[in-house]
PDB file of N, CA and C in Angstrom:
ATOM      1  N   MET V  21     -57.412 -17.864  19.904  1.00 53.00           N
ATOM      2  CA  MET V  21     -56.620 -18.674  20.580  1.00 53.00           C
ATOM      3  C   MET V  21     -57.622 -20.009  20.358  1.00 53.00           C
ATOM      4  N   THR V  22     -56.899 -21.354  20.383  1.00 61.00           N
ATOM      5  CA  THR V  22     -57.438 -22.359  20.119  1.00 61.00           C
ATOM      6  C   THR V  22     -57.157 -23.212  21.583  1.00 61.00           C
ATOM      7  N   HIS V  23     -58.265 -23.684  21.540  1.00 61.00           N
ATOM      8  CA  HIS V  23     -58.227 -24.641  23.172  1.00 61.00           C
ATOM      9  C   HIS V  23     -57.933 -26.524  22.663  1.00 61.00           C
ATOM     10  N   PRO V  24     -56.785 -26.677  23.329  1.00 62.00           N
ATOM     11  CA  PRO V  24     -56.765 -28.168  23.250  1.00 62.00           C
ATOM     12  C   PRO V  24     -57.991 -29.226  23.677  1.00 62.00           C
ATOM     13  N   ASP V  25     -57.988 -30.014  22.576  1.00 71.00           N
ATOM     14  CA  ASP V  25     -59.189 -30.707  23.144  1.00 71.00           C
ATOM     15  C   ASP V  25     -58.772 -31.910  23.676  1.00 71.00           C
ATOM     16  N   PRO V  26     -59.295 -31.840  25.320  1.00 74.00           N
ATOM     17  CA  PRO V  26     -59.162 -33.285  26.216  1.00 74.00           C
ATOM     18  C   PRO V  26     -59.191 -34.725  26.026  1.00 74.00           C
ATOM     19  N   GLU V  27     -59.836 -34.710  24.862  1.00 79.00           N
ATOM     20  CA  GLU V  27     -60.132 -35.978  24.812  1.00 79.00           C
ATOM     21  C   GLU V  27     -59.028 -36.337  23.771  1.00 79.00           C
ATOM     22  N   VAL V  28     -58.243 -35.996  23.323  1.00 79.00           N
ATOM     23  CA  VAL V  28     -56.865 -36.428  22.797  1.00 79.00           C
ATOM     24  C   VAL V  28     -55.940 -36.690  23.640  1.00 79.00           C
ATOM     25  N   LEU V  29     -56.272 -37.113  25.011  1.00 83.00           N
ATOM     26  CA  LEU V  29     -55.464 -37.844  26.117  1.00 83.00           C
ATOM     27  C   LEU V  29     -56.061 -39.251  26.107  1.00 83.00           C
ATOM     28  N   LEU V  30     -57.166 -39.550  25.653  1.00 85.00           N
ATOM     29  CA  LEU V  30     -57.361 -40.704  25.257  1.00 85.00           C
ATOM     30  C   LEU V  30     -57.136 -41.393  24.474  1.00 85.00           C
ATOM     31  N   HIS V  31     -56.594 -40.698  23.428  1.00 88.00           N
ATOM     32  CA  HIS V  31     -55.568 -41.612  22.274  1.00 88.00           C
ATOM     33  C   HIS V  31     -54.572 -42.152  23.023  1.00 88.00           C
ATOM     34  N   LEU V  32     -54.020 -41.630  23.967  1.00 90.00           N
ATOM     35  CA  LEU V  32     -52.786 -42.442  24.526  1.00 90.00           C
ATOM     36  C   LEU V  32     -53.053 -43.703  24.867  1.00 90.00           C
ATOM     37  N   ASN V  33     -54.122 -43.817  25.209  1.00 90.00           N
ATOM     38  CA  ASN V  33     -54.524 -45.641  25.907  1.00 90.00           C
ATOM     39  C   ASN V  33     -54.308 -46.178  24.561  1.00 90.00           C
ATOM     40  N   MET V  34     -54.346 -45.969  22.890  1.00 92.00           N
ATOM     41  CA  MET V  34     -54.429 -46.830  21.760  1.00 92.00           C
ATOM     42  C   MET V  34     -53.277 -47.781  22.060  1.00 92.00           C
ATOM     43  N   ASN V  35     -53.490 -48.805  21.419  1.00 96.00           N
ATOM     44  CA  ASN V  35     -52.055 -49.541  21.456  1.00 96.00           C
ATOM     45  C   ASN V  35     -51.140 -49.287  20.208  1.00 96.00           C
ATOM     46  N   MET V  36     -50.162 -49.379  19.866  1.00 97.00           N
ATOM     47  CA  MET V  36     -49.284 -49.438  19.310  1.00 97.00           C
ATOM     48  C   MET V  36     -49.580 -50.544  18.356  1.00 97.00           C
ATOM     49  N   PRO V  37     -50.186 -49.978  16.870  1.00 97.00           N
ATOM     50  CA  PRO V  37     -49.906 -51.067  15.882  1.00 97.00           C
ATOM     51  C   PRO V  37     -49.383 -51.699  15.194  1.00 97.00           C
ATOM     52  N   TYR V  38     -48.047 -51.685  15.299  1.00 95.00           N
ATOM     53  CA  TYR V  38     -46.819 -52.437  14.827  1.00 95.00           C
ATOM     54  C   TYR V  38     -45.491 -52.224  15.413  1.00 95.00           C
ATOM     55  N   GLY V  39     -44.729 -53.069  14.887  1.00 94.00           N
ATOM     56  CA  GLY V  39     -43.221 -52.743  15.213  1.00 94.00           C
ATOM     57  C   GLY V  39     -42.935 -53.674  16.841  1.00 94.00           C
ATOM     58  N   LYS V  40     -41.619 -53.411  17.233  1.00 94.00           N
ATOM     59  CA  LYS V  40     -41.304 -54.086  18.212  1.00 94.00           C
ATOM     60  C   LYS V  40     -42.384 -53.784  19.275  1.00 94.00           C
ATOM     61  N   TYR V  41     -42.943 -53.124  19.509  1.00 97.00           N
ATOM     62  CA  TYR V  41     -43.803 -52.237  21.197  1.00 97.00           C
ATOM     63  C   TYR V  41     -45.360 -52.513  20.517  1.00 97.00           C
ATOM     64  N   GLN V  42     -45.462 -53.373  19.752  1.00 98.00           N
ATOM     65  CA  GLN V  42     -47.007 -53.634  19.279  1.00 98.00           C
ATOM     66  C   GLN V  42     -47.554 -54.038  20.148  1.00 98.00           C
ATOM     67  N   GLY V  43     -49.110 -53.192  20.390  1.00 98.00           N
ATOM     68  CA  GLY V  43     -49.897 -53.962  21.129  1.00 98.00           C
ATOM     69  C   GLY V  43     -49.508 -53.435  22.662  1.00 98.00           C
ATOM     70  N   ARG V  44     -48.834 -52.485  22.784  1.00 97.00           N
ATOM     71  CA  ARG V  44     -48.550 -51.710  24.092  1.00 97.00           C
ATOM     72  C   ARG V  44     -49.013 -50.189  23.911  1.00 97.00           C
ATOM     73  N   ARG V  45     -49.436 -49.903  25.237  1.00 94.00           N
ATOM     74  CA  ARG V  45     -50.535 -48.608  25.238  1.00 94.00           C
ATOM     75  C   ARG V  45     -49.066 -47.360  24.571  1.00 94.00           C
ATOM     76  N   LEU V  46     -49.756 -46.605  23.965  1.00 95.00           N
ATOM     77  CA  LEU V  46     -48.922 -45.505  23.338  1.00 95.00           C
ATOM     78  C   LEU V  46     -48.068 -44.667  24.926  1.00 95.00           C
ATOM     79  N   ILE V  47     -48.628 -44.536  25.822  1.00 94.00           N
ATOM     80  CA  ILE V  47     -48.345 -43.795  26.865  1.00 94.00           C
ATOM     81  C   ILE V  47     -46.988 -45.110  27.736  1.00 94.00           C
ATOM     82  N   ASP V  48     -47.169 -46.081  27.588  1.00 94.00           N
ATOM     83  CA  ASP V  48     -46.362 -46.947  28.240  1.00 94.00           C
ATOM     84  C   ASP V  48     -44.917 -46.961  27.242  1.00 94.00           C
ATOM     85  N   LEU V  49     -45.065 -46.571  26.033  1.00 97.00           N
ATOM     86  CA  LEU V  49     -43.944 -46.598  25.035  1.00 97.00           C
ATOM     87  C   LEU V  49     -42.559 -46.507  26.041  1.00 97.00           C
ATOM     88  N   PRO V  50     -41.748 -46.635  25.641  1.00 97.00           N
ATOM     89  CA  PRO V  50     -40.378 -46.127  26.305  1.00 97.00           C
ATOM     90  C   PRO V  50     -39.975 -44.862  26.137  1.00 97.00           C
ATOM     91  N   GLU V  51     -39.278 -44.432  26.737  1.00 97.00           N
ATOM     92  CA  GLU V  51     -38.956 -42.851  26.274  1.00 97.00           C
ATOM     93  C   GLU V  51     -38.318 -42.888  25.155  1.00 97.00           C
ATOM     94  N   PRO V  52     -36.843 -43.502  25.342  1.00 97.00           N
ATOM     95  CA  PRO V  52     -35.985 -43.682  24.387  1.00 97.00           C
ATOM     96  C   PRO V  52     -36.708 -44.183  22.792  1.00 97.00           C
ATOM     97  N   TYR V  53     -37.590 -44.829  22.662  1.00 97.00           N
ATOM     98  CA  TYR V  53     -38.419 -44.982  21.791  1.00 97.00           C
ATOM     99  C   TYR V  53     -39.176 -44.087  20.871  1.00 97.00           C
ATOM    100  N   LEU V  54     -39.646 -43.129  22.188  1.00 97.00           N
ATOM    101  CA  LEU V  54     -40.641 -41.723  21.358  1.00 97.00           C
ATOM    102  C   LEU V  54     -39.702 -40.650  20.972  1.00 97.00           C
ATOM    103  N   VAL V  55     -38.580 -40.735  21.501  1.00 98.00           N
ATOM    104  CA  VAL V  55     -37.144 -39.692  21.472  1.00 98.00           C
ATOM    105  C   VAL V  55     -36.974 -40.138  19.878  1.00 98.00           C
ATOM    106  N   TRP V  56     -36.625 -41.250  19.782  1.00 97.00           N
ATOM    107  CA  TRP V  56     -36.235 -41.781  18.377  1.00 97.00           C
ATOM    108  C   TRP V  56     -37.341 -41.435  16.640  1.00 97.00           C
ATOM    109  N   MET V  57     -38.400 -41.931  17.223  1.00 96.00           N
ATOM    110  CA  MET V  57     -39.517 -41.354  16.763  1.00 96.00           C
ATOM    111  C   MET V  57     -39.719 -39.979  16.291  1.00 96.00           C
ATOM    112  N   ALA V  58     -39.502 -39.066  17.636  1.00 97.00           N
ATOM    113  CA  ALA V  58     -39.617 -37.638  16.698  1.00 97.00           C
ATOM    114  C   ALA V  58     -38.500 -37.397  16.268  1.00 97.00           C
ATOM    115  N   ARG V  59     -37.444 -38.017  16.591  1.00 98.00           N
ATOM    116  CA  ARG V  59     -36.216 -37.486  15.233  1.00 98.00           C
ATOM    117  C   ARG V  59     -36.577 -38.278  14.007  1.00 98.00           C
ATOM    118  N   GLU V  60     -37.075 -39.079  13.732  1.00 97.00           N
ATOM    119  CA  GLU V  60     -37.273 -39.794  12.545  1.00 97.00           C
ATOM    120  C   GLU V  60     -38.222 -39.267  11.846  1.00 97.00           C
ATOM    121  N   GLY V  61     -39.150 -38.945  12.741  1.00 97.00           N
ATOM    122  CA  GLY V  61     -40.672 -38.042  11.951  1.00 97.00           C
ATOM    123  C   GLY V  61     -41.976 -39.299  12.440  1.00 97.00           C
ATOM    124  N   PHE V  62     -42.760 -38.483  13.366  1.00 96.00           N
ATOM    125  CA  PHE V  62     -43.852 -39.184  13.642  1.00 96.00           C
ATOM    126  C   PHE V  62     -44.813 -39.573  12.345  1.00 96.00           C
ATOM    127  N   PRO V  63     -46.013 -40.657  12.312  1.00 95.00           N
ATOM    128  CA  PRO V  63     -46.387 -40.806  11.351  1.00 95.00           C
ATOM    129  C   PRO V  63     -47.803 -39.928  11.169  1.00 95.00           C
ATOM    130  N   ALA V  64     -48.216 -40.207  10.284  1.00 95.00           N
ATOM    131  CA  ALA V  64     -49.658 -38.726  10.032  1.00 95.00           C
ATOM    132  C   ALA V  64     -50.992 -39.555  10.541  1.00 95.00           C
ATOM    133  N   GLY V  65     -51.662 -38.206  11.079  1.00 92.00           N
ATOM    134  CA  GLY V  65     -52.831 -38.730  11.607  1.00 92.00           C
ATOM    135  C   GLY V  65     -52.943 -38.809  12.777  1.00 92.00           C
ATOM    136  N   LYS V  66     -53.884 -39.462  13.672  1.00 91.00           N
ATOM    137  CA  LYS V  66     -54.482 -39.581  14.992  1.00 91.00           C
ATOM    138  C   LYS V  66     -53.088 -40.357  15.565  1.00 91.00           C
ATOM    139  N   LEU V  67     -52.636 -41.457  15.116  1.00 94.00           N
ATOM    140  CA  LEU V  67     -51.616 -42.292  15.957  1.00 94.00           C
ATOM    141  C   LEU V  67     -50.504 -41.093  15.880  1.00 94.00           C
ATOM    142  N   GLY V  68     -50.079 -40.669  14.866  1.00 95.00           N
ATOM    143  CA  GLY V  68     -48.823 -39.673  14.828  1.00 95.00           C
ATOM    144  C   GLY V  68     -48.870 -38.625  15.961  1.00 95.00           C
ATOM    145  N   SER V  69     -50.179 -37.834  16.072  1.00 92.00           N
ATOM    146  CA  SER V  69     -50.494 -36.672  17.154  1.00 92.00           C
ATOM    147  C   SER V  69     -50.567 -37.480  18.514  1.00 92.00           C
ATOM    148  N   ALA V  70     -50.933 -38.918  18.385  1.00 94.00           N
ATOM    149  CA  ALA V  70     -50.980 -39.364  20.079  1.00 94.00           C
ATOM    150  C   ALA V  70     -49.341 -39.676  20.484  1.00 94.00           C
ATOM    151  N   LEU V  71     -48.827 -40.072  19.604  1.00 96.00           N
ATOM    152  CA  LEU V  71     -47.242 -40.714  20.053  1.00 96.00           C
ATOM    153  C   LEU V  71     -46.434 -39.020  19.772  1.00 96.00           C
ATOM    154  N   ALA V  72     -46.859 -38.173  19.164  1.00 96.00           N
ATOM    155  CA  ALA V  72     -45.985 -37.082  19.387  1.00 96.00           C
ATOM    156  C   ALA V  72     -46.613 -36.024  21.049  1.00 96.00           C
ATOM    157  N   LEU V  73     -47.567 -36.301  21.482  1.00 93.00           N
ATOM    158  CA  LEU V  73     -48.216 -36.065  22.962  1.00 93.00           C
ATOM    159  C   LEU V  73     -47.501 -36.793  23.704  1.00 93.00           C
ATOM    160  N   ALA V  74     -47.258 -38.658  23.842  1.00 95.00           N
ATOM    161  CA  ALA V  74     -46.764 -39.047  24.237  1.00 95.00           C
ATOM    162  C   ALA V  74     -45.217 -38.681  24.580  1.00 95.00           C
ATOM    163  N   HIS V  75     -44.699 -38.451  23.503  1.00 96.00           N
ATOM    164  CA  HIS V  75     -43.072 -37.762  23.601  1.00 96.00           C
ATOM    165  C   HIS V  75     -43.351 -36.727  24.491  1.00 96.00           C
ATOM    166  N   GLU V  76     -44.127 -35.699  24.497  1.00 95.00           N
ATOM    167  CA  GLU V  76     -44.027 -34.432  24.998  1.00 95.00           C
ATOM    168  C   GLU V  76     -44.255 -35.017  26.680  1.00 95.00           C
ATOM    169  N   ILE V  77     -44.970 -35.591  26.879  1.00 94.00           N
ATOM    170  CA  ILE V  77     -45.483 -36.024  28.312  1.00 94.00           C
ATOM    171  C   ILE V  77     -44.044 -36.775  28.969  1.00 94.00           C
ATOM    172  N   LYS V  78     -43.695 -37.289  28.327  1.00 95.00           N
ATOM    173  CA  LYS V  78     -42.530 -38.367  28.620  1.00 95.00           C
ATOM    174  C   LYS V  78     -41.009 -37.191  28.814  1.00 95.00           C
ATOM    175  N   VAL V  79     -40.775 -36.438  28.083  1.00 96.00           N
ATOM    176  CA  VAL V  79     -39.420 -35.879  28.038  1.00 96.00           C
ATOM    177  C   VAL V  79     -39.543 -35.040  29.362  1.00 96.00           C
ATOM    178  N   ASN V  80     -41.275 -34.127  29.381  1.00 95.00           N
ATOM    179  CA  ASN V  80     -41.019 -33.365  30.285  1.00 95.00           C
ATOM    180  C   ASN V  80     -41.394 -33.997  31.616  1.00 95.00           C
ATOM    181  N   GLY V  81     -41.317 -35.232  31.814  1.00 94.00           N
ATOM    182  CA  GLY V  81     -41.791 -35.835  33.109  1.00 94.00           C
ATOM    183  C   GLY V  81     -43.301 -35.499  33.882  1.00 94.00           C
ATOM    184  N   LEU V  82     -44.280 -35.795  32.995  1.00 89.00           N
ATOM    185  CA  LEU V  82     -45.632 -35.477  33.549  1.00 89.00           C
ATOM    186  C   LEU V  82     -46.284 -36.921  33.604  1.00 89.00           C
ATOM    187  N   GLU V  83     -45.431 -37.747  33.449  1.00 90.00           N
ATOM    188  CA  GLU V  83     -46.319 -39.388  33.424  1.00 90.00           C
ATOM    189  C   GLU V  83     -47.541 -39.163  34.419  1.00 90.00           C
ATOM    190  N   SER V  84     -46.652 -38.853  35.719  1.00 89.00           N
ATOM    191  CA  SER V  84     -47.563 -39.121  37.260  1.00 89.00           C
ATOM    192  C   SER V  84     -48.969 -37.988  37.018  1.00 89.00           C
ATOM    193  N   VAL V  85     -48.640 -37.113  36.449  1.00 85.00           N
ATOM    194  CA  VAL V  85     -49.862 -36.015  36.148  1.00 85.00           C
ATOM    195  C   VAL V  85     -50.943 -36.765  35.014  1.00 85.00           C
ATOM    196  N   VAL V  86     -50.634 -37.415  34.327  1.00 86.00           N
ATOM    197  CA  VAL V  86     -51.451 -38.123  33.251  1.00 86.00           C
ATOM    198  C   VAL V  86     -51.711 -39.396  33.767  1.00 86.00           C
ATOM    199  N   LEU V  87     -51.251 -40.183  34.288  1.00 83.00           N
ATOM    200  CA  LEU V  87     -51.390 -41.934  33.915  1.00 83.00           C
ATOM    201  C   LEU V  87     -52.658 -41.924  34.911  1.00 83.00           C
ATOM    202  N   PRO V  88     -52.977 -40.894  36.278  1.00 82.00           N
ATOM    203  CA  PRO V  88     -54.489 -41.526  36.772  1.00 82.00           C
ATOM    204  C   PRO V  88     -55.154 -41.063  35.915  1.00 82.00           C
ATOM    205  N   LEU V  89     -55.408 -40.015  35.203  1.00 77.00           N
ATOM    206  CA  LEU V  89     -56.414 -40.074  34.489  1.00 77.00           C
ATOM    207  C   LEU V  89     -56.986 -41.185  33.254  1.00 77.00           C
ATOM    208  N   LEU V  90     -55.620 -41.629  32.892  1.00 80.00           N
ATOM    209  CA  LEU V  90     -55.835 -42.532  31.690  1.00 80.00           C
ATOM    210  C   LEU V  90     -56.486 -43.752  32.422  1.00 80.00           C
ATOM    211  N   ASN V  91     -56.016 -44.214  33.481  1.00 81.00           N
ATOM    212  CA  ASN V  91     -56.002 -45.467  34.599  1.00 81.00           C
ATOM    213  C   ASN V  91     -57.366 -45.154  35.251  1.00 81.00           C
ATOM    214  N   GLY V  92     -58.095 -43.878  35.272  1.00 73.00           N
ATOM    215  CA  GLY V  92     -59.391 -43.783  36.124  1.00 73.00           C
ATOM    216  C   GLY V  92     -59.384 -43.760  37.575  1.00 73.00           C
ATOM    217  N   THR V  93     -58.138 -43.455  38.078  1.00 52.00           N
ATOM    218  CA  THR V  93     -57.514 -43.080  39.412  1.00 52.00           C
ATOM    219  C   THR V  93     -57.397 -41.901  39.778  1.00 52.00           C
ATOM    220  N   GLN V  94     -57.212 -41.563  41.389  1.00 47.00           N
ATOM    221  CA  GLN V  94     -56.726 -40.251  41.780  1.00 47.00           C
ATOM    222  C   GLN V  94     -55.566 -40.870  42.467  1.00 47.00           C
ATOM    223  N   GLY V  95     -54.426 -39.504  42.123  1.00 44.00           N
ATOM    224  CA  GLY V  95     -53.291 -39.747  42.380  1.00 44.00           C
ATOM    225  C   GLY V  95     -53.038 -39.829  44.540  1.00 44.00           C
TER     226      GLY V  95
END
């Protein structure tokens, strides 16, 4: 069994490098945009993995769990 790398959460702080939401943190992208990207296909590499994770977090309503970790605060 493989264990997930907790550092992958830090990739959610990456800025979107292109498009309508260029410059916005991946975790802050709107859910409908992430759903559209999931349907169309995420890009390869670290960006695609981080976008897929952001999508899973959003559609499962886990932002309230993850955002304090990314923002360095306690909920």
